[in-house]
Coordinates of C-alpha atoms in Angstrom, one line a residue:
X1 CA 42.7 7.2 -69.7
X2 CA 41.6 10.5 -68.0
X3 CA 43.2 13.9 -68.1
X4 CA 44.3 15.6 -64.8
X5 CA 43.1 18.9 -66.1
X6 CA 39.5 18.5 -64.9
X7 CA 38.6 22.1 -65.4
X8 CA 39.3 22.0 -69.5
X9 CA 37.3 18.6 -69.2
X10 CA 34.3 20.6 -68.0
X11 CA 34.7 23.6 -70.3
X12 CA 35.3 21.0 -73.4
X13 CA 32.3 19.1 -72.3
X14 CA 29.8 21.4 -70.6
X15 CA 26.8 20.3 -73.1
X16 CA 27.2 17.0 -71.5
X17 CA 27.4 18.5 -67.9
X18 CA 24.3 20.9 -68.5
X19 CA 22.4 18.5 -70.5
X20 CA 22.9 15.8 -67.8
X21 CA 22.5 17.9 -65.0
X22 CA 19.1 19.3 -66.6
X23 CA 17.3 15.9 -67.2
X24 CA 18.2 14.7 -63.6
X25 CA 17.2 17.9 -62.2
X26 CA 13.8 17.3 -64.3
X27 CA 13.5 14.1 -63.0
X28 CA 14.3 15.2 -59.3
X29 CA 11.4 17.6 -59.9
X30 CA 9.0 15.3 -61.3
X31 CA 9.6 13.0 -58.4
X32 CA 9.3 15.6 -55.7
X33 CA 6.1 16.8 -57.1
X34 CA 4.4 13.1 -57.6
X35 CA 5.8 11.9 -54.1
X36 CA 2.8 11.1 -52.0
X37 CA 2.6 13.8 -48.9
X38 CA 2.0 12.3 -45.4
X39 CA 0.4 14.0 -42.7
X40 CA 1.0 13.5 -39.0
X41 CA -1.8 14.8 -36.5
X42 CA -0.9 14.4 -33.0
X43 CA -3.2 14.9 -29.7
X44 CA -1.9 15.2 -26.2
X45 CA -3.4 13.3 -23.3
X46 CA -2.2 14.7 -19.6
X47 CA -1.8 12.7 -16.6
X48 CA -1.6 14.7 -13.6
X49 CA 0.1 12.7 -10.7
X50 CA -0.7 15.4 -7.9
X51 CA -4.1 15.1 -8.6
X52 CA -5.8 12.4 -6.2
X53 CA -8.7 10.0 -6.9
X54 CA -11.8 11.6 -6.5
X55 CA -13.2 8.4 -4.9
X56 CA -10.5 6.7 -3.4
X57 CA -8.2 10.0 -2.4
X58 CA -5.1 8.1 -3.2
X59 CA -2.4 9.9 -5.5
X60 CA -0.5 7.8 -8.1
X61 CA 3.4 7.5 -7.1
X62 CA 5.8 8.9 -9.2
X63 CA 7.7 5.8 -8.9
X64 CA 4.9 3.9 -10.6
X65 CA 3.9 6.6 -13.1
X66 CA 6.5 5.5 -16.0
X67 CA 4.8 1.7 -15.8
X68 CA 1.3 3.2 -15.7
X69 CA 2.1 5.7 -18.6
X70 CA 3.6 2.1 -20.6
X71 CA 0.6 0.2 -19.5
X72 CA -1.5 3.2 -21.1
X73 CA 0.1 3.3 -24.1
X74 CA 0.1 -0.3 -24.6
X75 CA -3.6 0.1 -24.5
X76 CA -3.8 2.8 -26.7
X77 CA -2.0 0.3 -29.4
X78 CA -4.0 -2.2 -28.9
X79 CA -6.2 -3.9 -31.7
X80 CA -9.3 -3.9 -29.4
X81 CA -8.9 -0.1 -29.6
X82 CA -8.4 -0.2 -33.3
X83 CA -11.4 -2.0 -33.7
X84 CA -13.4 0.5 -31.5
X85 CA -11.7 3.2 -34.0
X86 CA -12.9 1.3 -37.1
X87 CA -16.6 1.0 -35.8
X88 CA -16.7 4.5 -34.4
X89 CA -15.7 6.2 -37.3
X90 CA -17.4 3.5 -39.6
X91 CA -14.5 2.8 -41.7
X92 CA -16.0 -0.3 -43.2
X93 CA -18.1 2.2 -45.3
X94 CA -15.2 4.0 -46.4
X95 CA -14.5 3.8 -50.1
X96 CA -10.6 4.1 -49.7
X97 CA -10.4 1.7 -46.7
X98 CA -12.7 -0.7 -48.3
X99 CA -10.3 -0.7 -51.6
X100 CA -7.6 -0.9 -49.6
X101 CA -8.7 -4.3 -48.1
X102 CA -9.9 -5.8 -51.3
X103 CA -6.7 -4.9 -52.7
X104 CA -4.8 -6.7 -49.9
X105 CA -2.7 -9.8 -50.5
X106 CA -4.1 -11.7 -47.7
X107 CA -7.8 -13.2 -48.9
X108 CA -10.3 -14.3 -46.5
X109 CA -8.8 -11.9 -43.8
X110 CA -11.8 -10.1 -42.1
X111 CA -12.1 -6.5 -42.8
X112 CA -11.6 -5.2 -39.0
X113 CA -8.4 -7.3 -38.7
X114 CA -7.0 -6.1 -41.3
X115 CA -7.9 -2.6 -41.1
X116 CA -6.8 -2.9 -37.3
X117 CA -3.2 -3.7 -38.3
X118 CA -3.3 -0.7 -40.8
X119 CA -4.4 1.6 -38.5
X120 CA -1.6 0.4 -35.9
X121 CA 0.7 0.8 -38.4
X122 CA 0.2 4.4 -38.9
X123 CA -0.2 4.9 -35.1
X124 CA 2.4 6.5 -32.8
X125 CA 1.8 6.6 -29.1
X126 CA 4.8 7.7 -27.0
X127 CA 5.8 9.8 -23.7
X128 CA 8.3 12.1 -23.5
X129 CA 11.2 12.1 -21.5
X130 CA 10.5 13.1 -18.0
X131 CA 7.3 14.0 -19.1
X132 CA 3.7 13.0 -17.9
X133 CA 1.9 13.9 -21.3
X134 CA 1.2 10.8 -24.0
X135 CA 1.1 11.8 -27.8
X136 CA -0.9 10.0 -29.7
X137 CA 0.0 10.4 -33.7
X138 CA -1.4 9.1 -36.7
X139 CA -0.1 9.6 -40.3
X140 CA -2.1 9.6 -43.4
X141 CA -1.8 11.4 -46.7
X142 CA -5.2 13.0 -45.9
X143 CA -4.5 15.9 -43.3
X144 CA -8.1 15.8 -42.0
X145 CA -8.5 12.0 -42.0
X146 CA -5.1 11.9 -40.0
X147 CA -6.7 14.2 -37.2
X148 CA -10.0 12.6 -37.3
X149 CA -8.2 8.8 -36.9
X150 CA -6.1 10.8 -33.7
X151 CA -8.6 12.1 -32.1
X152 CA -11.0 9.0 -32.6
X153 CA -8.1 6.9 -30.5
X154 CA -8.0 9.5 -28.2
X155 CA -11.6 9.5 -27.5
X156 CA -12.1 5.6 -27.8
X157 CA -9.3 5.5 -25.2
X158 CA -11.3 7.7 -22.7
X159 CA -14.2 5.7 -23.0
X160 CA -13.0 2.1 -23.2
X161 CA -10.4 3.1 -20.2
X162 CA -13.6 4.6 -18.2
X163 CA -15.3 1.3 -19.4
X164 CA -12.7 -1.2 -18.3
X165 CA -12.8 0.8 -14.7
X166 CA -16.5 0.7 -14.5
X167 CA -16.8 -3.1 -15.4
X168 CA -14.0 -3.7 -12.9
X169 CA -15.5 -1.9 -10.1
X170 CA -18.9 -3.3 -10.5
X171 CA -17.3 -7.1 -10.5
X172 CA -15.6 -5.8 -7.4
X173 CA -19.4 -4.7 -6.0
X174 CA -20.9 -7.6 -6.7
X175 CA -18.4 -9.9 -5.5
X176 CA -18.5 -7.7 -2.0
X177 CA -22.1 -7.7 -2.2
X178 CA -22.0 -11.3 -1.8
X179 CA -19.2 -11.3 0.8
X180 CA -21.5 -9.2 3.1
X181 CA -23.9 -12.0 3.4
X182 CA -21.6 -14.4 4.9
X183 CA -19.9 -11.2 7.3
X184 CA -23.3 -10.1 8.7
X185 CA -24.3 -13.4 9.7
X186 CA -20.7 -14.2 11.1
X187 CA -21.0 -10.7 12.9
X188 CA -24.6 -11.8 14.3
X189 CA -23.3 -14.9 15.4
X190 CA -20.3 -13.5 17.6
X191 CA -22.5 -11.0 19.0
X192 CA -25.0 -13.6 20.1
X193 CA -21.9 -16.0 21.4
X194 CA -21.3 -12.4 23.5
X195 CA -24.5 -12.1 25.1
X196 CA -25.3 -15.4 25.6
X197 CA -21.9 -16.0 27.5
X198 CA -22.6 -12.5 29.5
X199 CA -26.2 -13.8 30.6
X200 CA -24.8 -17.0 31.7
X201 CA -21.8 -15.5 33.8
X202 CA -23.4 -12.2 34.5
X203 CA -20.2 -10.3 33.6
X204 CA -20.9 -7.3 31.4
X205 CA -17.2 -6.3 31.0
X206 CA -13.9 -8.1 30.6
X207 CA -12.0 -5.3 32.7
X208 CA -10.6 -6.7 35.7
X209 CA -10.6 -2.8 37.2
X210 CA -14.4 -3.3 37.1
X211 CA -15.0 -5.7 39.8
X212 CA -14.4 -5.5 43.4
X213 CA -13.8 -9.3 44.0
X214 CA -10.4 -8.7 44.4
X215 CA -10.8 -6.2 46.9
X216 CA -13.0 -8.2 48.8
X217 CA -10.4 -11.2 48.7
X218 CA -7.7 -8.5 50.2
X219 CA -10.0 -7.6 53.0
X220 CA -11.0 -11.3 53.7
X221 CA -7.2 -12.2 54.1
X222 CA -6.6 -9.4 56.4
X223 CA -9.2 -10.1 58.5
X224 CA -8.0 -13.7 58.6
X225 CA -4.8 -12.7 59.8
X226 CA -6.1 -10.6 62.6
X227 CA -8.3 -13.4 63.9
X228 CA -5.6 -15.8 63.5
X229 CA -3.3 -13.3 65.6
X230 CA -6.1 -13.2 68.1
X231 CA -6.5 -17.0 68.2
X232 CA -2.8 -17.6 69.0
X233 CA -3.1 -14.8 71.6
X234 CA -6.0 -16.6 73.3
X235 CA -4.1 -19.9 73.4
X236 CA -1.6 -18.3 74.9
X237 CA -3.4 -16.9 77.7
X238 CA -5.5 -20.0 78.2
X239 CA -2.1 -22.0 78.7
X240 CA -1.2 -19.8 81.1
X241 CA -3.9 -19.5 83.0
X242 CA -4.0 -23.1 84.0
X243 CA -1.7 -22.9 86.7
X244 CA -3.6 -21.2 90.1
X245 CA -0.3 -19.6 91.0
X246 CA 0.3 -17.6 87.7
X247 CA -0.4 -14.1 88.0
X248 CA -0.1 -13.3 84.4
X249 CA -3.9 -13.2 83.6
X250 CA -4.6 -11.8 87.0
X251 CA -4.2 -8.7 86.2
X252 CA -6.7 -8.6 83.2
X253 CA -9.7 -8.8 86.1
X254 CA -10.1 -6.6 88.9
X255 CA -12.4 -8.8 90.7
X256 CA -9.5 -11.6 90.7
X257 CA -6.8 -9.1 91.4
X258 CA -8.6 -8.0 94.7
X259 CA -9.3 -11.5 95.9
X260 CA -5.8 -12.1 95.3
X261 CA -4.9 -9.2 97.5
X262 CA -7.7 -10.1 100.3
X263 CA -6.3 -14.0 100.2
X264 CA -2.5 -12.5 100.7
X265 CA -3.6 -9.9 103.1
X266 CA -5.5 -12.6 105.1
X267 CA -3.0 -15.1 104.8
X268 CA -0.1 -12.8 106.8
X269 CA -3.1 -12.2 109.4
X270 CA -3.7 -15.8 109.8
X271 CA 0.1 -16.4 110.2
X272 CA 0.3 -13.4 112.8
X273 CA -2.9 -14.6 114.6
X274 CA -1.7 -18.1 114.7
X275 CA 1.4 -17.8 116.0
X276 CA 0.3 -15.2 118.9
X277 CA -3.1 -16.7 120.0
X278 CA -2.5 -20.5 119.0
X279 CA -4.5 -22.3 116.0
X280 CA -7.4 -23.1 118.6
X281 CA -8.2 -19.7 119.3
X282 CA -11.5 -18.4 117.8
X283 CA -10.3 -15.4 116.2
X284 CA -7.8 -17.4 114.4
X285 CA -10.4 -19.9 113.4
X286 CA -12.6 -17.0 112.2
X287 CA -9.7 -15.9 110.0
X288 CA -9.0 -19.2 108.8
X289 CA -12.8 -19.4 107.6
X290 CA -12.6 -16.2 105.9
X291 CA -9.5 -17.3 104.3
X292 CA -11.2 -20.6 102.9
X293 CA -14.2 -18.2 101.6
X294 CA -11.6 -15.8 100.0
X295 CA -9.7 -18.8 98.3
X296 CA -13.3 -20.3 97.3
X297 CA -14.0 -17.4 95.3
X298 CA -10.9 -16.7 93.9
X299 CA -10.9 -20.4 92.5
X300 CA -14.6 -19.6 91.3
X301 CA -13.6 -16.3 89.6
X302 CA -10.4 -17.9 88.1
X303 CA -12.4 -20.8 86.7
X304 CA -15.1 -18.3 85.3
X305 CA -12.2 -16.4 83.4
X306 CA -10.6 -19.9 82.2
X307 CA -14.1 -21.0 81.0
X308 CA -14.6 -17.4 79.2
X309 CA -11.1 -18.0 77.8
X310 CA -11.9 -21.4 76.2
X311 CA -14.7 -19.9 74.8
X312 CA -13.1 -17.3 73.3
X313 CA -10.7 -19.8 71.9
X314 CA -13.4 -21.6 70.5
X315 CA -14.9 -18.7 68.8
X316 CA -11.8 -17.6 67.8
X317 CA -11.2 -21.1 66.0
X318 CA -14.5 -21.1 64.5
X319 CA -14.1 -17.8 63.1
X320 CA -10.8 -18.9 61.7
X321 CA -12.4 -21.8 59.9
X322 CA -15.4 -19.7 58.5
X323 CA -13.0 -17.1 57.1
X324 CA -10.5 -19.6 55.7
X325 CA -13.4 -21.5 54.0
X326 CA -14.6 -17.9 52.7
X327 CA -11.2 -16.8 51.5
X328 CA -10.5 -20.3 49.8
X329 CA -14.2 -19.6 48.2
X330 CA -13.5 -16.1 47.1
X331 CA -9.7 -17.1 45.5
X332 CA -11.9 -19.7 43.6
X333 CA -14.5 -17.4 42.4
X334 CA -11.6 -14.9 41.3
X335 CA -10.1 -17.6 39.3
X336 CA -13.1 -18.8 37.9
X337 CA -14.0 -15.1 36.9
X338 CA -10.9 -14.6 35.5
X339 CA -11.2 -17.7 33.4
X340 CA -14.5 -16.3 32.1
X341 CA -13.2 -12.6 31.4
X342 CA -10.5 -14.2 29.4
X343 CA -13.2 -16.0 27.7
X344 CA -15.6 -12.9 27.4
X345 CA -12.5 -10.9 26.1
X346 CA -11.6 -13.6 23.5
X347 CA -15.7 -13.6 22.4
X348 CA -15.6 -9.7 22.3
X349 CA -12.3 -9.8 20.1
X350 CA -13.9 -12.2 17.8
X351 CA -17.2 -9.7 17.9
X352 CA -14.9 -6.9 17.0
X353 CA -13.0 -8.7 14.2
X354 CA -16.0 -10.1 12.5
X355 CA -17.3 -6.2 13.0
X356 CA -14.4 -4.8 11.4
X357 CA -14.3 -7.3 8.8
X358 CA -17.9 -6.4 7.8
X359 CA -17.3 -2.6 8.1
X360 CA -14.5 -2.6 5.7
X361 CA -16.0 -5.1 3.0
X362 CA -19.2 -2.4 3.4
X363 CA -16.8 0.6 2.8
X364 CA -14.9 -1.3 -0.1
X365 CA -18.5 -2.1 -1.9
X366 CA -19.7 1.3 -1.2
X367 CA -16.3 2.4 -2.9
X368 CA -16.4 0.1 -5.9
X369 CA -20.3 1.3 -6.3
X370 CA -18.9 4.7 -6.8
X371 CA -16.4 4.0 -9.1
X372 CA -18.4 2.0 -11.2
X373 CA -20.7 5.6 -11.3
X374 CA -17.8 8.0 -12.0
X375 CA -18.1 9.7 -15.4
X376 CA -14.6 11.1 -15.6
X377 CA -11.1 9.8 -16.2
X378 CA -8.0 10.5 -14.3
X379 CA -6.5 11.4 -17.4
X380 CA -7.7 14.7 -19.4
X381 CA -7.2 16.0 -23.0
X382 CA -4.3 18.2 -23.1
X383 CA -4.4 18.8 -26.9
X384 CA -6.7 18.1 -29.5
X385 CA -5.6 17.1 -32.7
X386 CA -5.9 19.5 -35.5
X387 CA -5.3 19.0 -39.6
X388 CA -2.1 19.6 -40.2
X389 CA -1.0 22.1 -42.8
X390 CA 2.6 21.0 -43.7
X391 CA 3.2 17.5 -44.3
X392 CA 5.4 15.5 -42.3
X393 CA 6.9 13.5 -45.2
X394 CA 8.7 13.9 -47.6
X395 CA 11.0 16.6 -46.2
X396 CA 11.3 19.1 -49.1
X397 CA 14.0 20.9 -47.9
X398 CA 16.1 17.9 -47.4
X399 CA 15.0 16.5 -50.7
X400 CA 15.8 19.7 -52.3
X401 CA 19.3 19.4 -51.0
X402 CA 19.6 15.9 -52.1
X403 CA 18.3 16.7 -55.8
X404 CA 20.9 19.5 -56.0
X405 CA 23.5 17.1 -55.1
X406 CA 22.4 14.5 -57.2
X407 CA 22.0 16.9 -60.1
X408 CA 25.7 18.0 -59.6
X409 CA 27.0 14.7 -59.0
X410 CA 25.1 12.9 -62.1
X411 CA 26.7 16.1 -64.4
X412 CA 30.1 15.5 -63.3
X413 CA 29.8 11.7 -63.3
X414 CA 28.6 11.8 -67.0
X415 CA 31.3 14.4 -68.0
X416 CA 33.9 12.0 -66.5
X417 CA 32.4 8.8 -68.1
X418 CA 32.2 10.5 -71.5
X419 CA 35.8 11.6 -71.6
X420 CA 36.7 8.3 -70.2
X421 CA 35.0 6.6 -73.1
X422 CA 36.4 9.0 -75.6
X423 CA 39.7 10.7 -74.4
X424 CA 41.3 14.2 -75.6
X425 CA 44.5 15.6 -75.1
X426 CA 43.9 18.9 -73.3
X427 CA 47.5 19.7 -71.7
X428 CA 51.3 18.9 -72.3
X429 CA 51.2 16.2 -69.6
X430 CA 48.6 14.6 -71.5
X431 CA 50.2 14.4 -74.6
X432 CA 53.2 13.1 -72.8
X433 CA 51.2 10.3 -71.0
X434 CA 49.3 9.5 -74.2
X435 CA 52.4 9.2 -76.6
X436 CA 54.9 8.0 -73.9
X437 CA 57.4 10.3 -75.5
X438 CA 59.6 13.1 -74.3
X439 CA 58.8 16.6 -75.5
X440 CA 61.5 18.3 -77.3
X441 CA 59.9 21.7 -78.3
X442 CA 56.8 23.4 -77.8
X443 CA 55.4 25.3 -80.6
X444 CA 52.0 26.7 -80.6
X445 CA 51.3 28.4 -83.9
X446 CA 47.4 29.2 -82.9
X447 CA 46.5 32.8 -82.8
X448 CA 45.3 33.7 -79.0
X449 CA 41.9 34.6 -80.4
X450 CA 41.1 31.7 -82.3
X451 CA 39.6 28.4 -80.5
X452 CA 41.9 25.8 -79.8
X453 CA 41.0 22.5 -81.4
X454 CA 39.4 20.0 -79.2
X455 CA 42.1 17.2 -79.7
X456 CA 45.4 16.9 -81.5
X457 CA 46.9 13.8 -82.6

């Protein structure tokens, strides 16, 4: 049974409180003194997303930056990177590393495999929120060693990242170099097809605007239409000139017109004289003879005109036939030329595509060759790791506060435990609680300056 008067308990058992607290404080001080110090050295790598690639000229997209940085963190924290650091720093020859490997529980594990895991266990690579900087930290009890290994990881990352880019670029360059031979042969083949087709057809260009064949066909068609119109008009004149009484074509010839006038005048004169003198009169006979001569001349001229019109119709018919044949031939030639131009355009497109593929492959091969020779990384060293002068663990201020709290709690706990094991009556309430009897009267017969006894029965 514990008393409820704790201040009295602590005053009475202050020796237990102070001794226990002192012992715990001493133990905490010893523990703080013997706890191994851990130092963290950090180096920082900066990735500038606004800087373009010196070879390609392209910039890293801001949307792809988080995944790119995560990939770089995986590369830094990879086992291959740790093995490279072990080789660069020659940690196998370091006594401490060798002793740790020999004391490991995994027998038969190669040194690099074991110690690569140990390095990665104390390595931390992370990127800040909304940041383009990767922080590479290494924890070790030796500050100089922590800084040396952190810098080694960064240097190895730069070297390995550049080596990977060069190796990949070299493979691409070799592959493009192999493809260039086939592409060059394809270019030569397509160009030879174009030249052979141009030599065979005589075409130089596939552009229809560069040829006068269509204009020539249009001119022939217009000329054929004119000839057909003249032929139709000639046939109409020929049909109307068949009748001797028709005067339609007589006006086309001044000779026939004059003869028809003379015939009309002579016929009128003959009719007048014959009515007056009679048909046997010599003057009438002379007029009749002159009329016959005029009719003969008129018939002769009319026949000559008819024969001329027939010849003109025949010439027009022949011209129509020749022009029709020429137009048909020209039309066939244009269709053939269009087909040849279409074929030439196809060959030219094939040649252009082959040349474009070759030029693109040549440019990519040149780009890959340049990338295989680049000597700088896109990432830059922002902060070099220096040996820290303050340990990152243990946190002495936090541990000191915890030690003070533990010391106080230990002293209090020990005092209360001692009181619980050996209780004392330290107040009226304790007496009532202990004896379970009512208090009749209080009678303290102890002088004020004298020390009260520690207990009362």
